[in-house]
Coordinates of C-alpha atoms and ligand atoms in Angstrom, one line a residue:
M1 CA -39.7 22.7 0.5
H2 CA -39.0 24.0 -3.0
P3 CA -40.5 27.3 -3.9
R4 CA -42.4 27.1 -7.1
L5 CA -41.3 28.9 -10.2
R6 CA -43.8 30.9 -12.1
T7 CA -43.3 32.2 -15.6
T8 CA -44.2 35.8 -16.2
G9 CA -46.0 37.0 -19.2
L10 CA -42.8 38.8 -20.2
Q11 CA -40.7 35.6 -20.2
A12 CA -43.5 33.8 -22.1
A13 CA -43.5 36.6 -24.7
A14 CA -39.8 36.1 -25.2
V15 CA -40.1 32.6 -26.6
T16 CA -39.4 31.3 -30.0
A17 CA -40.7 32.5 -33.4
L18 CA -42.3 29.1 -33.7
L19 CA -44.5 30.0 -30.7
A20 CA -45.1 33.6 -31.5
T21 CA -48.4 33.2 -33.1
S22 CA -49.8 30.8 -30.6
L23 CA -48.6 32.9 -27.6
A24 CA -50.3 35.9 -29.1
L25 CA -53.6 34.1 -28.5
T26 CA -53.2 33.4 -24.8
S27 CA -50.6 33.1 -22.1
P28 CA -50.3 29.8 -20.2
A29 CA -51.9 31.4 -17.1
A30 CA -54.8 32.7 -19.2
Q31 CA -55.3 29.3 -20.7
A32 CA -55.2 27.5 -17.4
A33 CA -57.6 30.0 -15.9
D34 CA -60.3 29.7 -18.6
P35 CA -63.5 29.0 -16.8
P36 CA -64.3 25.3 -17.3
A37 CA -67.4 24.4 -19.3
P38 CA -70.2 22.8 -17.4
P39 CA -69.0 19.5 -16.0
S40 CA -69.8 16.5 -18.2
S41 CA -69.4 13.9 -15.5
G42 CA -68.6 13.4 -11.9
A43 CA -70.5 16.5 -10.9
A44 CA -72.7 17.0 -7.9
P45 CA -76.4 16.6 -8.8
S46 CA -77.8 19.7 -10.5
G47 CA -78.6 22.5 -8.1
Q48 CA -75.7 21.5 -5.8
T49 CA -72.8 22.4 -8.1
A50 CA -72.0 25.5 -6.1
A51 CA -71.9 23.7 -2.7
M52 CA -68.6 22.1 -1.9
D53 CA -68.4 18.3 -1.5
V54 CA -66.1 16.6 1.0
P55 CA -64.3 13.9 -0.9
T56 CA -64.5 10.3 0.3
P57 CA -61.2 8.4 1.0
A58 CA -61.6 6.6 -2.3
Q59 CA -61.9 9.9 -4.2
R60 CA -58.9 11.3 -2.4
I61 CA -56.3 8.6 -3.0
L62 CA -54.8 8.7 -6.6
P63 CA -53.6 6.2 -7.8
T64 CA -56.4 4.0 -6.5
P65 CA -55.0 1.6 -3.9
R66 CA -55.3 -2.2 -4.2
S67 CA -57.6 -2.3 -1.1
L68 CA -59.3 0.3 1.0
E69 CA -61.6 -0.1 4.0
T70 CA -63.2 2.9 5.6
R71 CA -64.3 3.1 9.2
K72 CA -66.2 5.6 11.3
G73 CA -64.3 8.6 12.8
S74 CA -61.1 10.5 12.1
L75 CA -57.7 11.2 13.6
T76 CA -56.7 14.8 14.3
F77 CA -53.1 16.0 14.4
D78 CA -52.0 18.9 16.6
A79 CA -49.0 20.7 18.0
A80 CA -48.0 17.7 20.0
S81 CA -48.0 15.3 17.0
V82 CA -44.8 13.5 16.2
V83 CA -43.3 11.1 13.6
D84 CA -42.3 8.0 15.4
V85 CA -39.7 5.7 13.8
G86 CA -39.6 3.1 16.5
R87 CA -36.6 2.2 18.7
H88 CA -34.1 0.9 16.1
P89 CA -34.9 2.7 12.9
K90 CA -33.0 2.0 9.7
R91 CA -31.3 5.0 8.1
S92 CA -33.6 4.8 5.1
T93 CA -36.6 5.0 7.4
L94 CA -35.2 8.1 9.0
G95 CA -34.9 9.6 5.5
V96 CA -38.7 9.1 4.9
A97 CA -39.5 10.4 8.4
D98 CA -37.5 13.6 7.8
Y99 CA -39.2 14.0 4.4
L100 CA -42.6 13.7 6.0
A101 CA -41.8 16.0 9.0
D102 CA -40.3 18.6 6.6
F103 CA -43.4 18.4 4.4
L104 CA -45.8 18.9 7.2
R105 CA -44.0 21.6 9.2
T106 CA -44.8 24.6 7.0
P107 CA -48.5 24.2 6.3
T108 CA -49.4 22.9 9.8
G109 CA -47.0 25.2 11.8
Y110 CA -46.3 22.2 14.1
D111 CA -42.8 21.0 15.1
W112 CA -43.3 17.4 14.0
P113 CA -40.2 16.0 15.8
V114 CA -38.9 12.7 14.6
V115 CA -38.8 10.5 17.7
R116 CA -37.9 6.9 18.6
G117 CA -40.9 5.5 20.4
S118 CA -43.8 7.6 21.6
K119 CA -47.3 7.4 23.1
A120 CA -48.3 10.9 22.0
P121 CA -51.8 11.0 20.5
G122 CA -51.9 12.1 16.9
R123 CA -48.6 10.4 16.0
V124 CA -47.5 9.0 12.6
V125 CA -45.7 5.7 13.1
L126 CA -43.4 4.4 10.4
R127 CA -42.5 0.8 10.7
T128 CA -40.6 -1.7 8.7
G129 CA -42.4 -5.0 8.2
G130 CA -45.6 -6.5 6.8
P131 CA -46.2 -9.5 4.6
A132 CA -43.9 -10.4 1.7
S133 CA -46.8 -9.7 -0.6
L134 CA -46.2 -6.0 -0.2
G135 CA -43.1 -6.4 -2.3
T136 CA -40.5 -3.7 -2.7
E137 CA -42.9 -0.8 -3.1
G138 CA -46.1 -1.8 -1.3
Y139 CA -47.3 -0.5 2.1
R140 CA -50.1 -0.8 4.6
L141 CA -51.6 2.3 6.3
D142 CA -53.9 2.0 9.3
V143 CA -55.6 5.1 10.8
G144 CA -56.5 4.4 14.4
T145 CA -58.0 6.9 16.9
K146 CA -54.7 7.8 18.4
S147 CA -52.1 7.2 15.7
V148 CA -51.7 6.3 12.0
T149 CA -49.3 3.5 11.3
I150 CA -47.5 3.0 7.9
E151 CA -45.8 -0.3 7.5
A152 CA -43.7 -1.5 4.6
R153 CA -40.8 -3.8 3.8
T154 CA -38.7 -1.1 2.3
S155 CA -38.3 2.7 2.7
T156 CA -39.8 3.1 -0.8
G157 CA -42.9 1.4 0.4
L158 CA -43.0 3.7 3.4
F159 CA -42.5 6.7 1.1
H160 CA -45.5 5.7 -1.0
G161 CA -47.5 5.2 2.2
V162 CA -46.6 8.7 3.2
Q163 CA -48.0 10.0 -0.1
T164 CA -51.3 8.3 0.7
L165 CA -51.3 9.9 4.1
R166 CA -50.6 13.2 2.5
Q167 CA -53.6 12.8 0.1
L168 CA -55.9 12.0 3.1
M169 CA -55.0 15.4 4.6
P170 CA -56.8 18.6 3.7
A171 CA -55.6 20.3 0.5
A172 CA -54.0 23.1 2.4
V173 CA -51.2 20.6 3.3
E174 CA -49.9 21.2 -0.2
G175 CA -49.4 24.9 0.3
H176 CA -46.1 26.7 0.9
Q177 CA -47.3 28.7 3.8
R178 CA -48.9 28.1 7.2
A179 CA -52.6 27.4 6.8
E180 CA -54.0 28.9 10.0
G181 CA -57.3 27.6 11.2
T182 CA -57.2 24.3 9.3
T183 CA -58.2 21.2 11.2
W184 CA -55.6 18.6 10.3
S185 CA -57.8 15.6 10.4
I186 CA -57.7 12.4 8.3
P187 CA -60.5 9.9 7.9
R188 CA -60.1 6.4 9.5
V189 CA -59.1 4.0 6.8
R190 CA -57.1 0.9 6.3
V191 CA -55.2 0.7 3.1
S192 CA -53.2 -2.2 1.7
D193 CA -51.4 -1.3 -1.5
S194 CA -48.7 -2.2 -4.0
P195 CA -48.2 -1.3 -7.7
R196 CA -49.3 -3.2 -10.7
Y197 CA -46.1 -2.5 -12.6
P198 CA -42.5 -2.0 -11.5
V199 CA -41.8 0.9 -13.9
R200 CA -44.0 4.0 -13.7
G201 CA -42.3 6.8 -15.5
A202 CA -42.4 10.4 -16.7
M203 CA -40.0 11.7 -19.4
L204 CA -39.1 15.4 -19.8
D205 CA -37.4 16.8 -22.9
V206 CA -34.9 19.4 -21.8
A207 CA -33.2 19.4 -25.2
R208 CA -35.8 21.2 -27.3
H209 CA -36.4 23.7 -24.6
F210 CA -33.9 23.9 -21.7
M211 CA -35.4 23.8 -18.2
S212 CA -33.4 25.0 -15.2
V213 CA -32.5 22.7 -12.3
D214 CA -35.1 24.3 -10.1
E215 CA -37.8 23.8 -12.8
V216 CA -36.9 20.1 -13.2
K217 CA -37.0 19.7 -9.4
A218 CA -40.5 21.2 -9.4
Y219 CA -41.6 18.7 -12.0
I220 CA -40.1 15.9 -9.9
D221 CA -42.0 17.2 -6.8
A222 CA -45.2 17.1 -8.8
M223 CA -44.5 13.4 -9.8
V224 CA -44.1 12.3 -6.2
P225 CA -47.7 12.1 -4.9
L226 CA -48.6 10.0 -8.0
K227 CA -46.2 7.3 -6.8
L228 CA -44.2 7.5 -10.1
N229 CA -40.7 6.0 -9.6
T230 CA -38.8 6.6 -12.9
F231 CA -37.8 9.9 -14.5
E232 CA -36.2 9.8 -18.0
L233 CA -34.4 13.0 -18.7
H234 CA -34.0 13.6 -22.5
L235 CA -30.6 15.3 -22.4
A236 CA -29.5 15.5 -26.0
D237 CA -31.2 16.0 -29.3
D238 CA -30.7 17.9 -32.6
Q239 CA -31.6 21.3 -30.9
G240 CA -29.4 21.0 -27.9
W241 CA -27.0 19.1 -25.7
R242 CA -27.7 19.6 -22.0
L243 CA -25.1 17.8 -19.9
E244 CA -21.5 18.7 -19.4
I245 CA -19.2 16.0 -20.8
R246 CA -15.7 16.7 -19.6
S247 CA -13.9 14.7 -22.4
W248 CA -16.0 16.5 -25.0
P249 CA -16.6 20.0 -23.5
R250 CA -18.0 21.7 -26.7
L251 CA -21.0 19.4 -26.6
A252 CA -22.4 21.5 -23.7
T253 CA -20.8 24.9 -24.3
Y254 CA -21.5 25.0 -28.0
G255 CA -24.1 22.3 -28.6
G256 CA -26.1 23.5 -25.6
A257 CA -26.1 27.2 -26.4
L258 CA -29.4 27.4 -28.2
E259 CA -32.8 25.7 -28.1
T260 CA -35.8 25.4 -30.5
G261 CA -36.7 28.7 -32.0
G262 CA -33.2 30.0 -31.6
T263 CA -33.5 31.3 -28.0
K264 CA -30.8 30.9 -25.5
G265 CA -30.4 27.3 -24.2
G266 CA -28.3 26.0 -21.4
Y267 CA -26.8 22.8 -19.9
Y268 CA -26.3 21.2 -16.5
T269 CA -22.8 21.0 -15.1
Q270 CA -22.0 17.5 -13.8
E271 CA -22.5 18.8 -10.2
Q272 CA -25.9 20.0 -11.1
Y273 CA -26.8 16.7 -12.7
V274 CA -25.6 14.8 -9.7
D275 CA -27.6 17.1 -7.5
L276 CA -30.8 16.5 -9.6
V277 CA -30.3 12.8 -9.5
A278 CA -29.9 12.9 -5.7
Y279 CA -33.0 15.1 -5.4
A280 CA -35.0 12.5 -7.3
K281 CA -33.5 9.6 -5.3
A282 CA -34.4 11.2 -2.0
R283 CA -38.0 11.1 -3.4
H284 CA -37.6 7.4 -4.4
I285 CA -37.4 8.3 -8.1
T286 CA -34.7 6.9 -10.4
V287 CA -33.3 9.1 -13.1
V288 CA -32.8 7.5 -16.5
P289 CA -30.6 9.9 -18.5
E290 CA -31.2 9.8 -22.3
I291 CA -28.5 10.5 -24.8
D292 CA -30.3 10.1 -28.1
L293 CA -28.3 8.4 -30.9
P294 CA -27.4 7.7 -33.7
G295 CA -30.0 10.1 -35.0
H296 CA -31.2 13.2 -33.2
T297 CA -27.5 14.2 -32.9
N298 CA -27.2 17.5 -34.7
A299 CA -26.1 19.3 -31.5
A300 CA -23.2 16.9 -31.2
L301 CA -22.4 16.9 -34.9
S302 CA -22.3 20.7 -35.0
S303 CA -20.0 20.8 -31.9
Y304 CA -17.3 18.5 -33.4
A305 CA -16.6 18.4 -37.1
E306 CA -14.7 15.1 -36.9
L307 CA -17.9 13.3 -35.9
N308 CA -19.4 13.9 -39.3
C309 CA -18.7 11.5 -42.2
D310 CA -17.7 14.4 -44.4
G311 CA -15.7 16.1 -41.7
K312 CA -17.8 19.2 -41.8
A313 CA -19.8 20.5 -38.9
P314 CA -23.4 21.4 -39.7
A315 CA -24.9 24.6 -38.4
P316 CA -26.8 24.4 -35.0
Y317 CA -30.4 23.4 -35.6
T318 CA -33.3 25.2 -34.0
G319 CA -36.2 23.9 -36.0
T320 CA -38.6 21.0 -35.3
D321 CA -37.8 18.5 -38.0
V322 CA -36.7 15.0 -37.0
G323 CA -34.7 12.2 -38.7
F324 CA -32.0 14.2 -40.6
S325 CA -28.9 13.7 -38.5
S326 CA -26.7 10.7 -37.9
L327 CA -23.5 9.7 -36.2
C328 CA -21.0 8.2 -38.7
A329 CA -20.7 4.4 -38.3
D330 CA -17.5 4.2 -40.4
K331 CA -15.3 6.4 -38.3
D332 CA -13.3 5.3 -35.3
V333 CA -13.9 8.6 -33.6
T334 CA -17.6 7.7 -33.3
Y335 CA -16.8 4.8 -31.0
R336 CA -14.4 6.8 -28.9
F337 CA -17.2 9.4 -28.6
L338 CA -19.7 6.7 -27.5
S339 CA -17.3 5.3 -25.0
D340 CA -16.3 8.6 -23.5
V341 CA -19.8 10.1 -23.4
L342 CA -21.7 7.1 -22.2
G343 CA -18.9 6.3 -19.8
E344 CA -19.2 9.7 -18.1
V345 CA -23.0 9.5 -18.1
A346 CA -23.0 6.0 -16.6
A347 CA -20.4 7.0 -13.9
L348 CA -22.7 9.9 -12.8
T349 CA -25.8 7.8 -12.7
P350 CA -26.6 5.4 -9.9
G351 CA -29.7 3.9 -11.6
K352 CA -29.3 0.7 -13.6
Y353 CA -30.5 2.1 -16.9
V354 CA -29.1 4.6 -19.3
S355 CA -31.2 5.5 -22.4
I356 CA -29.5 5.7 -25.8
G357 CA -32.8 6.8 -27.5
G358 CA -32.4 5.0 -30.8
D359 CA -35.6 6.5 -32.4
E360 CA -36.1 8.0 -35.8
A361 CA -32.6 7.2 -37.2
H362 CA -34.0 7.9 -40.7
S363 CA -30.6 9.0 -42.0
T364 CA -28.8 5.8 -40.9
T365 CA -28.8 2.5 -42.7
Q366 CA -30.0 -0.5 -40.7
A367 CA -26.5 -2.0 -40.7
D368 CA -25.0 1.2 -39.4
Y369 CA -27.8 1.6 -36.9
T370 CA -27.2 -1.9 -35.5
K371 CA -23.5 -1.4 -35.4
M372 CA -23.7 1.9 -33.4
V373 CA -26.5 0.8 -31.0
D374 CA -24.6 -2.4 -30.3
A375 CA -21.5 -0.4 -29.6
A376 CA -23.4 1.9 -27.3
Q377 CA -24.9 -1.1 -25.5
K378 CA -21.5 -2.6 -25.0
V379 CA -20.2 0.5 -23.4
L380 CA -23.1 0.5 -21.0
R381 CA -22.6 -3.1 -20.1
Q382 CA -18.9 -2.4 -19.3
H383 CA -20.1 0.2 -16.9
G384 CA -22.6 -2.1 -15.3
K385 CA -25.7 -0.5 -16.9
R386 CA -28.5 -1.8 -18.9
M387 CA -29.7 -0.2 -22.1
W388 CA -33.0 1.7 -22.2
G389 CA -34.2 2.8 -25.6
W390 CA -37.2 3.5 -27.8
H391 CA -38.8 0.4 -29.4
Q392 CA -36.7 0.8 -32.6
T393 CA -33.7 -0.6 -30.6
A394 CA -35.5 -4.0 -31.1
S395 CA -34.2 -3.9 -34.7
A396 CA -30.5 -4.0 -33.4
D397 CA -29.3 -6.7 -31.1
P398 CA -30.7 -5.7 -27.7
A399 CA -29.7 -7.6 -24.6
K400 CA -32.4 -9.5 -22.7
K401 CA -34.0 -7.3 -20.0
S402 CA -33.0 -4.1 -21.8
I403 CA -35.9 -1.7 -22.0
A404 CA -37.8 -0.9 -25.2
A405 CA -40.1 2.1 -24.7
Y406 CA -43.0 1.7 -27.1
W407 CA -44.3 4.9 -28.5
G408 CA -46.3 3.7 -31.5
T409 CA -49.9 4.6 -32.1
T410 CA -53.0 2.4 -32.4
G411 CA -52.7 0.4 -35.6
S412 CA -49.2 1.5 -36.6
K413 CA -48.1 -1.8 -38.1
D414 CA -44.3 -1.3 -38.2
D415 CA -44.2 -0.2 -34.6
I416 CA -46.3 -3.1 -33.5
A417 CA -44.0 -5.5 -35.4
L418 CA -41.0 -4.0 -33.6
A419 CA -42.7 -4.2 -30.2
Q420 CA -43.3 -7.9 -30.9
E421 CA -39.7 -8.3 -32.0
A422 CA -38.6 -6.6 -28.7
A423 CA -40.6 -9.1 -26.7
R424 CA -39.3 -12.0 -28.7
K425 CA -35.7 -10.9 -28.1
G426 CA -36.3 -10.7 -24.3
Q427 CA -36.6 -6.9 -24.0
R428 CA -39.0 -5.5 -21.4
L429 CA -41.5 -3.1 -22.8
V430 CA -42.5 0.2 -21.2
M431 CA -45.7 1.5 -22.8
A432 CA -45.8 5.1 -23.9
P433 CA -48.4 5.0 -26.7
A434 CA -48.2 8.4 -28.4
D435 CA -51.9 8.6 -28.9
H436 CA -52.6 8.1 -25.2
A437 CA -49.5 8.8 -23.1
Y438 CA -47.7 11.6 -25.0
L439 CA -48.4 14.6 -22.8
D440 CA -47.3 17.0 -25.6
M441 CA -50.4 16.1 -27.6
K442 CA -53.1 18.8 -27.6
Y443 CA -56.1 18.3 -25.4
D444 CA -58.4 19.6 -28.1
P445 CA -57.8 20.7 -31.7
T446 CA -57.7 24.4 -30.8
F447 CA -55.4 24.1 -27.8
T448 CA -52.6 26.7 -27.9
Y449 CA -49.8 24.4 -27.0
G450 CA -48.7 20.9 -28.1
Q451 CA -48.7 18.8 -31.3
D452 CA -51.3 16.6 -32.8
W453 CA -49.3 14.2 -35.1
A454 CA -50.3 11.2 -33.0
A455 CA -53.8 12.3 -31.9
V456 CA -55.6 15.0 -30.1
V457 CA -55.7 13.5 -26.5
P458 CA -58.4 14.7 -24.2
V459 CA -58.2 13.6 -20.5
S460 CA -60.5 10.7 -21.1
D461 CA -58.5 9.3 -24.0
S462 CA -55.2 9.5 -22.1
Y463 CA -56.8 7.2 -19.5
A464 CA -58.5 4.8 -22.1
W465 CA -55.9 2.1 -22.5
D466 CA -54.4 -0.9 -20.8
P467 CA -50.6 -1.7 -21.0
A468 CA -51.3 -5.4 -20.8
T469 CA -53.3 -5.6 -24.0
L470 CA -52.1 -2.5 -25.9
V471 CA -50.0 -4.3 -28.4
A472 CA -51.3 -7.6 -29.8
G473 CA -48.6 -10.3 -29.7
V474 CA -46.8 -8.8 -26.8
P475 CA -47.4 -11.0 -23.8
S476 CA -48.4 -9.1 -20.7
S477 CA -45.4 -10.8 -19.0
A478 CA -43.1 -8.7 -21.2
V479 CA -44.6 -5.4 -20.0
A480 CA -42.6 -3.7 -17.3
G481 CA -44.7 -0.5 -17.0
V482 CA -45.8 2.8 -18.4
L483 CA -44.1 6.0 -19.4
A484 CA -45.5 9.5 -20.0
P485 CA -43.2 11.7 -22.1
V486 CA -43.4 15.5 -22.5
W487 CA -41.6 16.6 -25.7
T488 CA -41.0 20.3 -25.6
E489 CA -40.8 21.5 -29.2
T490 CA -43.8 23.8 -28.5
L491 CA -43.4 24.1 -24.7
P492 CA -41.0 27.0 -23.7
D493 CA -41.0 26.5 -19.9
I494 CA -42.1 24.4 -17.0
T495 CA -45.4 26.3 -16.7
T496 CA -46.5 25.1 -20.1
V497 CA -45.0 21.6 -19.5
E498 CA -47.2 21.3 -16.4
L499 CA -50.2 22.6 -18.3
M500 CA -49.8 19.7 -20.7
A501 CA -48.9 17.1 -18.0
F502 CA -51.6 17.8 -15.5
P503 CA -54.0 16.3 -15.1
R504 CA -53.1 13.6 -17.7
L505 CA -50.0 12.4 -16.0
A506 CA -52.1 11.4 -13.0
G507 CA -54.0 9.0 -15.3
I508 CA -50.9 7.4 -16.6
A509 CA -49.6 7.0 -13.0
Q510 CA -52.9 5.3 -12.1
I511 CA -52.8 3.0 -15.1
G512 CA -49.3 2.0 -14.0
W513 CA -50.0 1.5 -10.3
S514 CA -53.7 0.5 -9.8
P515 CA -55.2 -3.0 -10.4
R516 CA -56.9 -3.2 -13.7
R517 CA -60.2 -4.1 -12.0
T518 CA -60.3 -0.6 -10.5
H519 CA -60.0 1.1 -13.9
D520 CA -63.1 3.2 -14.4
L521 CA -63.4 6.6 -16.1
E522 CA -66.2 8.2 -14.1
P523 CA -64.6 7.8 -10.6
Y524 CA -61.3 8.7 -12.1
L525 CA -62.6 12.1 -13.3
V526 CA -63.8 12.7 -9.7
Q527 CA -60.4 11.8 -8.3
L528 CA -59.0 14.4 -10.6
A529 CA -61.5 17.0 -9.4
V530 CA -60.2 16.3 -5.8
Q531 CA -56.6 17.0 -7.0
G532 CA -57.5 20.4 -8.5
P533 CA -57.4 22.4 -5.2
R534 CA -54.2 20.4 -4.2
W535 CA -52.4 21.3 -7.4
E536 CA -53.5 24.9 -6.9
A537 CA -52.2 25.0 -3.4
A538 CA -48.9 23.4 -4.5
G539 CA -48.5 25.8 -7.4
V540 CA -48.6 23.1 -10.0
N541 CA -50.1 24.5 -13.2
F542 CA -52.8 22.2 -14.8
Y543 CA -55.4 22.3 -17.5
R544 CA -59.0 22.8 -16.3
S545 CA -60.3 20.3 -18.8
P546 CA -64.1 20.6 -19.3
E547 CA -64.3 16.8 -18.7
V548 CA -63.7 17.3 -15.0
A549 CA -66.0 19.0 -12.5
W550 CA -63.2 21.0 -10.9
H551 CA -65.4 23.2 -8.7
R552 CA -66.9 20.3 -6.9
F553 CA -64.3 20.2 -4.1
G554 CA -63.1 23.8 -3.8
Ligands
LIG1 C1 -41.4 11.4 -31.3 C2 -40.0 11.8 -31.6 C3 -39.5 13.0 -30.8 C4 -40.6 14.1 -30.9 C5 -41.9 13.6 -30.4 C6 -43.0 14.6 -30.5 C7 -40.0 9.9 -30.3 C8 -39.6 8.8 -29.4 N1 -39.3 10.6 -31.1 O1 -41.3 10.5 -30.2 O2 -38.3 13.4 -31.3 O3 -40.2 15.2 -30.0 O4 -42.3 12.4 -31.1 O5 -44.2 14.2 -30.0

């Protein structure tokens, strides 16, 4: 298991001038540790707030499953427990079994051998099968008195079932050391589950502030129990280029040198990127790399003078403005650049999507925008990939089934019109409404980190929307899922990223996975309270929002 990285006060103090004032107010750790205000909901009745409640199965499983039956009794694991993959397991089933055994070994201190057929009491059985209705990601989980069986048609379904099993276990299972004296029991339940939407994503901006491979892996690990399956990595923006491109080496070595505020940046070598993608894949998460264009390209333009219309390289940019840079539609070298860069990115990426961004090209004419987006899309098609972009790509000539990620706010007419155009042109929409799903928005007006241009987004607001009805005129059949971006202009490291993401990312995951009929704020806030001790044990930083009764479960 991956050791968590913590940021020291010293590292935090070294961040950008932009942050200097806000950091003087409080360190991320101090902010996270602020005592929560009295719970506004989901609390134990007054007089009992100090006593710890035992969460019910329904409170433990997040995202809420499609169906859950509870029965009397529990199943206890012990030193003789095994993971049983049956007599003729598929390789992919073995992968899930190894992940589970690995995950359980440290906290329980048991061996958890992966075996082919067993009668041992307290065993976890992983089995391929179940009704077609489970689809490619669904699973069934049945806790008996001697064993728990997880059944799915795919290894991804099994993996999601394993996450549910994990959430049924005591919080200490999330820890990175042996939890002596814990009784490893799970309640007897029967779960049948599958997601509402096929795309449930998180996006991390490593361009504005660079995050190391280990930090990104930590974020991926924190996505896993939420059953998220897509991870967009924002690899290039005005402030930095974060992926080695062999045919254009200065992009990374020069364009990646800095980050917002002028501090030292960084980039991933191709080997490191491939390793990250494989790490995510082993956790059934598909990486969507994003190379933002034709705007948001100052890092590239400053690395190669010939990419500029006037042939002059601008200085590196370390501020936070947007919309001032553009690739040059009239130069042949632009198309060679697109072909080389997107060709290399596509070759390194096993997933079917590559994002070309396409947002805020305020310094590009519509004709030039269309020409360059179309060229980028053509390169991706040649490499067998589909285009993923922000909803502005609808104004070009997007292919059917390409993805338009909608990041408009409630009532923003131009964005709504583009989302409707996207649906008309056959794009699939992934909903990332900035006033609900942008995890870089402040939780409250005085919050140290984050921005508020779209809205101030308390935990309850991040949960108060429905992808199916978000944009009038976009039929629910055009909606492929949800996306929760973290932009890092104000976030220097993974600790602050986590502070903004958790708990709100859990709500976006639930909106993407759970049936709409289960959507309900009060029980959701209780589900979050259950996650608190688990995030603590795992070392995931999170904001103790006063909307949640964090002390209820430990
Ligand atoms: C916008 C902009 C990003 C910013 C972000 C900050 C999109 C798609 N483009 O979202 O460059 O970082 O807001 O919240």
